[in-house]
Amino acid sequence: MIVIIDFGSQYNQLIARRVRECRVYCQILPPDVSIAHIRSLKPSGLILSGGPSSIYEENSPKADPEIFNLGIPVLGICYGMQFMADALGGTVKRAGKREYGFAELNISKAEGIFKGIDPKTISWMSHGDSIEAMPKGFEMTASTENTEIAAACHPEKKLYGLQFHPEVEHTPKGKDMLKNFLFDVCGCKKTWTMKSFAKEATAQIRETVGDKKIILGLSGGVDSSVTALLIHRAVGKNLTCIFVDNGLLRKNEAEKLKKTLTQNLDINIRFVDASEDFLKALAGVTDPEKKRKIIGKIFMDVFEAEAGKIKDAEFLGQGTLYPDIIESVSAFGGPTAVIKSHHNVGGLPKNMKLKLVEPLKYLFKDEVRALGKEIALPEELIWRQPFPGPGLAIRVLGEITKERLDILREVDAVLLEEIRNNGYYKKLWQSFAVLLPIKSVGVMGDQRTYENITAIRAVTSKDAMTADWARLPHKLLAHISNRIINEVRGVNRVVYDISSKPPSTIEWE
Ligand code: XMP
């Protein structure tokens, strides 16, 4: 495996993705990780990530310099290279000419991580500091017009530094450089496959849980479904899943999930219909954050009450993914404003004394889908678009009533049917309808109408951090609009949302 030390770069997850795409397992650790811990992981190499700090700033992140004495190769990227230079006796200075964006790289030594790479190639730079002198024993291996030391290496100690970012797409040969580092320099083997992961994870769950009981909250989304199936494979009927119907689901969603999950997978599932509790508590509430808090609290109450009926449960399974834990431990992420509080939803119930089992916590979303495929989760569960925990409550803008939820469910069902039938479901990150809290005038037959407006939202995205509105064909939009107004009573106007994120968000509330 490879250890990546996180100096706070916005690209550090990308480094991890690239390494795993090469079928090498890796973990991202904070700079203050102990040498003993790194040793215990027996990594074949270290990668030091970039970061926003200057090495000579007082509080800039530093790792223990002992990492250079572990006897394994180290690759420093951008700030990581500067840290390496500084720690081993070189000098780093604020650059006379800062360098952001594309730069032509002139490679003087096509060895080590530059093996097989053309002497002139494109690199992606993003730095305000530069290395003035590398420590003793290092040789310079590449430069750009503005940066004399754009790459350097210490061949005997196998220490490599790159001032540019090999992990981003803008460095076209970056992946080859990383491959050279992993396979030629570190001697890694391509052993990270979903098959091996599934086998190891199952064995580990079996060892942890043994013949004790484990509970899991199932939402029907891909993360909790994969977690359920994996745990089920390991401990069979000792797993009990709890599915809470909050009355805020899409049309026929609860029934469809019930069918897929119980018939195909033979997993113990308890279905709890708590829709009345949720709707009662939400009556009259219009503030989106209040809605989220109420839903989060009632979910916990219902879940705890149901879980309490399962005697001797000792463990709680959760479908936490790697990006969630990286975000929560990243030491230099800085305080980010709470835009929407959804990332707090779904934590461990405070009163429950259960031990957590999180088999997906080192996986990225696309790896979870690959794992789902590996363990034969039905396709329809693997490829479900994300659906927010608070469900339609944040899509019925303003006050929530059963009647308004039902209107939205009908609209949404028509939309999804068209999106699926026209081959867009998998191509879109999300597609859904929103019911607006205002009415507009229309004319149907010879009658004046004064009815609801619904908005259609369809976005493309890689990770929900940014999103763009989907350029659906006008013909399809026209057809969807026609069908909604004709088929759903109470709606006389359809609008299409053409805002991207940022500055908008994906959901309207
Ligand atoms: P926004 O609206 O913040 O959404 O651009 C980003 C992604 O998160 C989903 N989302 C939520 N998921 N609870 C959730 O579990 C929530 O409260 C929540 N709010 C938004 C949204 O559907 C999108 O995929």
PDB file of N, CA and C in Angstrom, residues 89-168:
ATOM      1  N   GLY A  89      17.358  20.238   4.316  1.00  0.00           N
ATOM      2  CA  GLY A  89      18.449  21.220   4.256  1.00  0.00           C
ATOM      3  C   GLY A  89      18.495  22.066   2.997  1.00  0.00           C
ATOM      4  N   GLY A  90      17.486  22.048   2.166  1.00  0.00           N
ATOM      5  CA  GLY A  90      17.448  22.914   0.987  1.00  0.00           C
ATOM      6  C   GLY A  90      16.822  24.259   1.338  1.00  0.00           C
ATOM      7  N   THR A  91      16.609  25.118   0.338  1.00  0.00           N
ATOM      8  CA  THR A  91      15.954  26.401   0.624  1.00  0.00           C
ATOM      9  C   THR A  91      14.761  26.646  -0.296  1.00  0.00           C
ATOM     10  N   VAL A  92      13.712  27.179   0.342  1.00  0.00           N
ATOM     11  CA  VAL A  92      12.478  27.492  -0.377  1.00  0.00           C
ATOM     12  C   VAL A  92      12.263  28.991  -0.252  1.00  0.00           C
ATOM     13  N   LYS A  93      11.904  29.632  -1.343  1.00  0.00           N
ATOM     14  CA  LYS A  93      11.687  31.093  -1.329  1.00  0.00           C
ATOM     15  C   LYS A  93      10.377  31.424  -2.023  1.00  0.00           C
ATOM     16  N   ARG A  94       9.835  32.600  -1.676  1.00  0.00           N
ATOM     17  CA  ARG A  94       8.685  33.065  -2.448  1.00  0.00           C
ATOM     18  C   ARG A  94       9.155  33.277  -3.879  1.00  0.00           C
ATOM     19  N   ALA A  95       8.412  32.776  -4.843  1.00  0.00           N
ATOM     20  CA  ALA A  95       8.885  32.815  -6.230  1.00  0.00           C
ATOM     21  C   ALA A  95       8.850  34.240  -6.774  1.00  0.00           C
ATOM     22  N   GLY A  96       9.872  34.605  -7.544  1.00  0.00           N
ATOM     23  CA  GLY A  96       9.874  35.899  -8.212  1.00  0.00           C
ATOM     24  C   GLY A  96       8.696  35.946  -9.154  1.00  0.00           C
ATOM     25  N   LYS A  97       8.559  34.867  -9.898  1.00  0.00           N
ATOM     26  CA  LYS A  97       7.413  34.765 -10.803  1.00  0.00           C
ATOM     27  C   LYS A  97       6.572  33.585 -10.349  1.00  0.00           C
ATOM     28  N   ARG A  98       5.359  33.868  -9.914  1.00  0.00           N
ATOM     29  CA  ARG A  98       4.487  32.763  -9.515  1.00  0.00           C
ATOM     30  C   ARG A  98       4.026  32.040 -10.765  1.00  0.00           C
ATOM     31  N   GLU A  99       3.607  30.825 -10.585  1.00  0.00           N
ATOM     32  CA  GLU A  99       3.252  30.046 -11.761  1.00  0.00           C
ATOM     33  C   GLU A  99       1.937  29.307 -11.521  1.00  0.00           C
ATOM     34  N   TYR A 100       0.909  29.665 -12.275  1.00  0.00           N
ATOM     35  CA  TYR A 100      -0.371  28.970 -12.177  1.00  0.00           C
ATOM     36  C   TYR A 100      -0.779  28.540 -13.572  1.00  0.00           C
ATOM     37  N   GLY A 101      -1.219  27.323 -13.706  1.00  0.00           N
ATOM     38  CA  GLY A 101      -1.710  26.866 -15.000  1.00  0.00           C
ATOM     39  C   GLY A 101      -0.677  26.041 -15.759  1.00  0.00           C
ATOM     40  N   PHE A 102      -0.843  26.008 -17.065  1.00  0.00           N
ATOM     41  CA  PHE A 102      -0.001  25.140 -17.895  1.00  0.00           C
ATOM     42  C   PHE A 102       1.428  25.672 -17.982  1.00  0.00           C
ATOM     43  N   ALA A 103       2.400  24.771 -17.986  1.00  0.00           N
ATOM     44  CA  ALA A 103       3.784  25.172 -18.224  1.00  0.00           C
ATOM     45  C   ALA A 103       4.473  24.034 -18.956  1.00  0.00           C
ATOM     46  N   GLU A 104       5.316  24.399 -19.908  1.00  0.00           N
ATOM     47  CA  GLU A 104       6.045  23.336 -20.616  1.00  0.00           C
ATOM     48  C   GLU A 104       7.191  22.848 -19.731  1.00  0.00           C
ATOM     49  N   LEU A 105       7.224  21.555 -19.589  1.00  0.00           N
ATOM     50  CA  LEU A 105       8.226  20.942 -18.715  1.00  0.00           C
ATOM     51  C   LEU A 105       9.362  20.402 -19.575  1.00  0.00           C
ATOM     52  N   ASN A 106      10.600  20.772 -19.232  1.00  0.00           N
ATOM     53  CA  ASN A 106      11.762  20.230 -19.950  1.00  0.00           C
ATOM     54  C   ASN A 106      12.447  19.221 -19.048  1.00  0.00           C
ATOM     55  N   ILE A 107      12.338  17.978 -19.457  1.00  0.00           N
ATOM     56  CA  ILE A 107      12.899  16.912 -18.610  1.00  0.00           C
ATOM     57  C   ILE A 107      14.348  16.667 -19.022  1.00  0.00           C
ATOM     58  N   SER A 108      15.251  16.752 -18.046  1.00  0.00           N
ATOM     59  CA  SER A 108      16.660  16.553 -18.392  1.00  0.00           C
ATOM     60  C   SER A 108      17.108  15.119 -18.127  1.00  0.00           C
ATOM     61  N   LYS A 109      16.367  14.412 -17.297  1.00  0.00           N
ATOM     62  CA  LYS A 109      16.765  13.026 -17.000  1.00  0.00           C
ATOM     63  C   LYS A 109      15.541  12.126 -17.049  1.00  0.00           C
ATOM     64  N   ALA A 110      15.406  11.374 -18.134  1.00  0.00           N
ATOM     65  CA  ALA A 110      14.208  10.548 -18.303  1.00  0.00           C
ATOM     66  C   ALA A 110      14.348   9.216 -17.572  1.00  0.00           C
ATOM     67  N   GLU A 111      14.595   9.304 -16.267  1.00  0.00           N
ATOM     68  CA  GLU A 111      14.738   8.082 -15.457  1.00  0.00           C
ATOM     69  C   GLU A 111      13.743   8.125 -14.309  1.00  0.00           C
ATOM     70  N   GLY A 112      13.719   7.067 -13.545  1.00  0.00           N
ATOM     71  CA  GLY A 112      12.855   7.051 -12.362  1.00  0.00           C
ATOM     72  C   GLY A 112      11.415   7.351 -12.752  1.00  0.00           C
ATOM     73  N   ILE A 113      10.836   8.378 -12.154  1.00  0.00           N
ATOM     74  CA  ILE A 113       9.421   8.607 -12.447  1.00  0.00           C
ATOM     75  C   ILE A 113       9.212   9.242 -13.824  1.00  0.00           C
ATOM     76  N   PHE A 114      10.294   9.662 -14.470  1.00  0.00           N
ATOM     77  CA  PHE A 114      10.157  10.210 -15.832  1.00  0.00           C
ATOM     78  C   PHE A 114      10.488   9.170 -16.908  1.00  0.00           C
ATOM     79  N   LYS A 115      10.655   7.929 -16.510  1.00  0.00           N
ATOM     80  CA  LYS A 115      11.029   6.894 -17.491  1.00  0.00           C
ATOM     81  C   LYS A 115       9.978   6.811 -18.611  1.00  0.00           C
ATOM     82  N   GLY A 116      10.464   6.892 -19.856  1.00  0.00           N
ATOM     83  CA  GLY A 116       9.551   6.738 -20.993  1.00  0.00           C
ATOM     84  C   GLY A 116       8.728   7.976 -21.310  1.00  0.00           C
ATOM     85  N   ILE A 117       8.979   9.086 -20.607  1.00  0.00           N
ATOM     86  CA  ILE A 117       8.202  10.309 -20.860  1.00  0.00           C
ATOM     87  C   ILE A 117       9.009  11.211 -21.804  1.00  0.00           C
ATOM     88  N   ASP A 118       8.320  11.817 -22.782  1.00  0.00           N
ATOM     89  CA  ASP A 118       9.008  12.716 -23.724  1.00  0.00           C
ATOM     90  C   ASP A 118       9.745  13.820 -22.976  1.00  0.00           C
ATOM     91  N   PRO A 119      10.907  14.262 -23.509  1.00  0.00           N
ATOM     92  CA  PRO A 119      11.664  15.313 -22.815  1.00  0.00           C
ATOM     93  C   PRO A 119      10.906  16.636 -22.702  1.00  0.00           C
ATOM     94  N   LYS A 120       9.954  16.849 -23.619  1.00  0.00           N
ATOM     95  CA  LYS A 120       9.119  18.053 -23.487  1.00  0.00           C
ATOM     96  C   LYS A 120       7.672  17.605 -23.295  1.00  0.00           C
ATOM     97  N   THR A 121       7.079  18.032 -22.184  1.00  0.00           N
ATOM     98  CA  THR A 121       5.691  17.639 -21.935  1.00  0.00           C
ATOM     99  C   THR A 121       4.998  18.770 -21.168  1.00  0.00           C
ATOM    100  N   ILE A 122       3.687  18.655 -21.037  1.00  0.00           N
ATOM    101  CA  ILE A 122       2.937  19.732 -20.379  1.00  0.00           C
ATOM    102  C   ILE A 122       2.728  19.391 -18.900  1.00  0.00           C
ATOM    103  N   SER A 123       2.892  20.397 -18.061  1.00  0.00           N
ATOM    104  CA  SER A 123       2.638  20.166 -16.635  1.00  0.00           C
ATOM    105  C   SER A 123       1.688  21.240 -16.121  1.00  0.00           C
ATOM    106  N   TRP A 124       1.004  20.932 -15.013  1.00  0.00           N
ATOM    107  CA  TRP A 124       0.054  21.876 -14.423  1.00  0.00           C
ATOM    108  C   TRP A 124       0.648  22.396 -13.118  1.00  0.00           C
ATOM    109  N   MET A 125       0.875  23.693 -13.105  1.00  0.00           N
ATOM    110  CA  MET A 125       1.538  24.320 -11.954  1.00  0.00           C
ATOM    111  C   MET A 125       0.530  25.111 -11.135  1.00  0.00           C
ATOM    112  N   SER A 126       0.780  25.232  -9.854  1.00  0.00           N
ATOM    113  CA  SER A 126      -0.083  26.053  -9.005  1.00  0.00           C
ATOM    114  C   SER A 126       0.703  26.361  -7.740  1.00  0.00           C
ATOM    115  N   HIS A 127       1.676  27.289  -7.859  1.00  0.00           N
ATOM    116  CA  HIS A 127       2.492  27.567  -6.667  1.00  0.00           C
ATOM    117  C   HIS A 127       2.992  29.004  -6.641  1.00  0.00           C
ATOM    118  N   GLY A 128       3.126  29.515  -5.418  1.00  0.00           N
ATOM    119  CA  GLY A 128       3.663  30.855  -5.237  1.00  0.00           C
ATOM    120  C   GLY A 128       5.082  30.805  -4.697  1.00  0.00           C
ATOM    121  N   ASP A 129       5.471  29.668  -4.111  1.00  0.00           N
ATOM    122  CA  ASP A 129       6.833  29.494  -3.599  1.00  0.00           C
ATOM    123  C   ASP A 129       7.620  28.614  -4.563  1.00  0.00           C
ATOM    124  N   SER A 130       8.924  28.755  -4.530  1.00  0.00           N
ATOM    125  CA  SER A 130       9.772  27.900  -5.366  1.00  0.00           C
ATOM    126  C   SER A 130      10.958  27.405  -4.561  1.00  0.00           C
ATOM    127  N   ILE A 131      11.551  26.342  -5.055  1.00  0.00           N
ATOM    128  CA  ILE A 131      12.735  25.831  -4.378  1.00  0.00           C
ATOM    129  C   ILE A 131      13.966  26.504  -4.984  1.00  0.00           C
ATOM    130  N   GLU A 132      14.759  27.091  -4.120  1.00  0.00           N
ATOM    131  CA  GLU A 132      15.955  27.772  -4.610  1.00  0.00           C
ATOM    132  C   GLU A 132      17.110  26.789  -4.699  1.00  0.00           C
ATOM    133  N   ALA A 133      17.247  25.977  -3.686  1.00  0.00           N
ATOM    134  CA  ALA A 133      18.317  24.972  -3.717  1.00  0.00           C
ATOM    135  C   ALA A 133      17.812  23.678  -3.099  1.00  0.00           C
ATOM    136  N   MET A 134      18.082  22.574  -3.782  1.00  0.00           N
ATOM    137  CA  MET A 134      17.696  21.271  -3.221  1.00  0.00           C
ATOM    138  C   MET A 134      18.791  20.845  -2.241  1.00  0.00           C
ATOM    139  N   PRO A 135      18.464  19.976  -1.309  1.00  0.00           N
ATOM    140  CA  PRO A 135      19.465  19.504  -0.351  1.00  0.00           C
ATOM    141  C   PRO A 135      20.573  18.699  -1.042  1.00  0.00           C
ATOM    142  N   LYS A 136      21.619  18.430  -0.301  1.00  0.00           N
ATOM    143  CA  LYS A 136      22.750  17.664  -0.836  1.00  0.00           C
ATOM    144  C   LYS A 136      22.288  16.287  -1.311  1.00  0.00           C
ATOM    145  N   GLY A 137      22.873  15.817  -2.387  1.00  0.00           N
ATOM    146  CA  GLY A 137      22.530  14.480  -2.869  1.00  0.00           C
ATOM    147  C   GLY A 137      21.420  14.478  -3.904  1.00  0.00           C
ATOM    148  N   PHE A 138      20.706  15.618  -4.035  1.00  0.00           N
ATOM    149  CA  PHE A 138      19.612  15.685  -5.017  1.00  0.00           C
ATOM    150  C   PHE A 138      20.125  16.177  -6.359  1.00  0.00           C
ATOM    151  N   GLU A 139      19.553  15.683  -7.418  1.00  0.00           N
ATOM    152  CA  GLU A 139      19.839  16.258  -8.723  1.00  0.00           C
ATOM    153  C   GLU A 139      18.560  16.786  -9.354  1.00  0.00           C
ATOM    154  N   MET A 140      18.731  17.843 -10.139  1.00  0.00           N
ATOM    155  CA  MET A 140      17.579  18.458 -10.783  1.00  0.00           C
ATOM    156  C   MET A 140      17.194  17.616 -12.003  1.00  0.00           C
ATOM    157  N   THR A 141      15.927  17.353 -12.203  1.00  0.00           N
ATOM    158  CA  THR A 141      15.564  16.477 -13.326  1.00  0.00           C
ATOM    159  C   THR A 141      14.632  17.137 -14.333  1.00  0.00           C
ATOM    160  N   ALA A 142      14.054  18.301 -13.987  1.00  0.00           N
ATOM    161  CA  ALA A 142      13.205  18.998 -14.962  1.00  0.00           C
ATOM    162  C   ALA A 142      13.042  20.462 -14.571  1.00  0.00           C
ATOM    163  N   SER A 143      12.762  21.295 -15.579  1.00  0.00           N
ATOM    164  CA  SER A 143      12.544  22.713 -15.301  1.00  0.00           C
ATOM    165  C   SER A 143      11.465  23.255 -16.230  1.00  0.00           C
ATOM    166  N   THR A 144      10.929  24.436 -15.886  1.00  0.00           N
ATOM    167  CA  THR A 144      10.025  25.142 -16.789  1.00  0.00           C
ATOM    168  C   THR A 144      10.603  26.549 -16.956  1.00  0.00           C
ATOM    169  N   GLU A 145       9.942  27.361 -17.765  1.00  0.00           N
ATOM    170  CA  GLU A 145      10.489  28.696 -18.013  1.00  0.00           C
ATOM    171  C   GLU A 145      10.624  29.508 -16.719  1.00  0.00           C
ATOM    172  N   ASN A 146       9.629  29.408 -15.868  1.00  0.00           N
ATOM    173  CA  ASN A 146       9.651  30.213 -14.638  1.00  0.00           C
ATOM    174  C   ASN A 146      10.215  29.488 -13.431  1.00  0.00           C
ATOM    175  N   THR A 147      10.311  28.185 -13.507  1.00  0.00           N
ATOM    176  CA  THR A 147      10.721  27.411 -12.332  1.00  0.00           C
ATOM    177  C   THR A 147      11.909  26.538 -12.695  1.00  0.00           C
ATOM    178  N   GLU A 148      13.056  26.920 -12.141  1.00  0.00           N
ATOM    179  CA  GLU A 148      14.261  26.180 -12.520  1.00  0.00           C
ATOM    180  C   GLU A 148      14.218  24.757 -11.977  1.00  0.00           C
ATOM    181  N   ILE A 149      13.826  24.660 -10.704  1.00  0.00           N
ATOM    182  CA  ILE A 149      13.764  23.308 -10.128  1.00  0.00           C
ATOM    183  C   ILE A 149      12.300  22.858 -10.126  1.00  0.00           C
ATOM    184  N   ALA A 150      11.851  22.310 -11.249  1.00  0.00           N
ATOM    185  CA  ALA A 150      10.465  21.863 -11.349  1.00  0.00           C
ATOM    186  C   ALA A 150      10.351  20.393 -10.935  1.00  0.00           C
ATOM    187  N   ALA A 151      11.491  19.699 -10.934  1.00  0.00           N
ATOM    188  CA  ALA A 151      11.518  18.306 -10.467  1.00  0.00           C
ATOM    189  C   ALA A 151      12.939  17.978 -10.045  1.00  0.00           C
ATOM    190  N   ALA A 152      13.050  17.128  -9.020  1.00  0.00           N
ATOM    191  CA  ALA A 152      14.377  16.736  -8.546  1.00  0.00           C
ATOM    192  C   ALA A 152      14.283  15.354  -7.940  1.00  0.00           C
ATOM    193  N   CYS A 153      15.443  14.693  -7.847  1.00  0.00           N
ATOM    194  CA  CYS A 153      15.414  13.380  -7.175  1.00  0.00           C
ATOM    195  C   CYS A 153      16.737  13.072  -6.502  1.00  0.00           C
ATOM    196  N   HIS A 154      16.627  12.224  -5.507  1.00  0.00           N
ATOM    197  CA  HIS A 154      17.805  11.690  -4.822  1.00  0.00           C
ATOM    198  C   HIS A 154      17.794  10.200  -5.157  1.00  0.00           C
ATOM    199  N   PRO A 155      18.574   9.796  -6.190  1.00  0.00           N
ATOM    200  CA  PRO A 155      18.406   8.434  -6.715  1.00  0.00           C
ATOM    201  C   PRO A 155      18.693   7.337  -5.687  1.00  0.00           C
ATOM    202  N   GLU A 156      19.711   7.540  -4.838  1.00  0.00           N
ATOM    203  CA  GLU A 156      20.023   6.455  -3.890  1.00  0.00           C
ATOM    204  C   GLU A 156      18.907   6.295  -2.861  1.00  0.00           C
ATOM    205  N   LYS A 157      18.448   7.420  -2.336  1.00  0.00           N
ATOM    206  CA  LYS A 157      17.404   7.330  -1.300  1.00  0.00           C
ATOM    207  C   LYS A 157      16.005   7.208  -1.886  1.00  0.00           C
ATOM    208  N   LYS A 158      15.911   7.295  -3.205  1.00  0.00           N
ATOM    209  CA  LYS A 158      14.613   7.218  -3.892  1.00  0.00           C
ATOM    210  C   LYS A 158      13.634   8.275  -3.389  1.00  0.00           C
ATOM    211  N   LEU A 159      14.131   9.500  -3.295  1.00  0.00           N
ATOM    212  CA  LEU A 159      13.260  10.619  -2.928  1.00  0.00           C
ATOM    213  C   LEU A 159      13.009  11.437  -4.189  1.00  0.00           C
ATOM    214  N   TYR A 160      11.737  11.721  -4.459  1.00  0.00           N
ATOM    215  CA  TYR A 160      11.380  12.442  -5.687  1.00  0.00           C
ATOM    216  C   TYR A 160      10.532  13.654  -5.351  1.00  0.00           C
ATOM    217  N   GLY A 161      10.772  14.732  -6.068  1.00  0.00           N
ATOM    218  CA  GLY A 161       9.952  15.924  -5.864  1.00  0.00           C
ATOM    219  C   GLY A 161       9.448  16.462  -7.188  1.00  0.00           C
ATOM    220  N   LEU A 162       8.177  16.815  -7.229  1.00  0.00           N
ATOM    221  CA  LEU A 162       7.595  17.441  -8.425  1.00  0.00           C
ATOM    222  C   LEU A 162       6.937  18.747  -7.997  1.00  0.00           C
ATOM    223  N   GLN A 163       7.315  19.850  -8.624  1.00  0.00           N
ATOM    224  CA  GLN A 163       6.707  21.122  -8.271  1.00  0.00           C
ATOM    225  C   GLN A 163       5.302  21.237  -8.876  1.00  0.00           C
ATOM    226  N   PHE A 164       5.023  20.462  -9.920  1.00  0.00           N
ATOM    227  CA  PHE A 164       3.714  20.509 -10.578  1.00  0.00           C
ATOM    228  C   PHE A 164       2.823  19.374 -10.050  1.00  0.00           C
ATOM    229  N   HIS A 165       1.588  19.325 -10.558  1.00  0.00           N
ATOM    230  CA  HIS A 165       0.628  18.326 -10.066  1.00  0.00           C
ATOM    231  C   HIS A 165       0.429  17.197 -11.075  1.00  0.00           C
ATOM    232  N   PRO A 166       1.022  16.019 -10.832  1.00  0.00           N
ATOM    233  CA  PRO A 166       0.851  14.913 -11.779  1.00  0.00           C
ATOM    234  C   PRO A 166      -0.550  14.299 -11.701  1.00  0.00           C
ATOM    235  N   GLU A 167      -1.274  14.566 -10.596  1.00  0.00           N
ATOM    236  CA  GLU A 167      -2.565  13.903 -10.380  1.00  0.00           C
ATOM    237  C   GLU A 167      -3.709  14.524 -11.177  1.00  0.00           C
ATOM    238  N   VAL A 168      -3.533  15.772 -11.683  1.00  0.00           N
ATOM    239  CA  VAL A 168      -4.646  16.407 -12.385  1.00  0.00           C
ATOM    240  C   VAL A 168      -4.606  16.079 -13.881  1.00  0.00           C
TER     241      VAL A 168
END
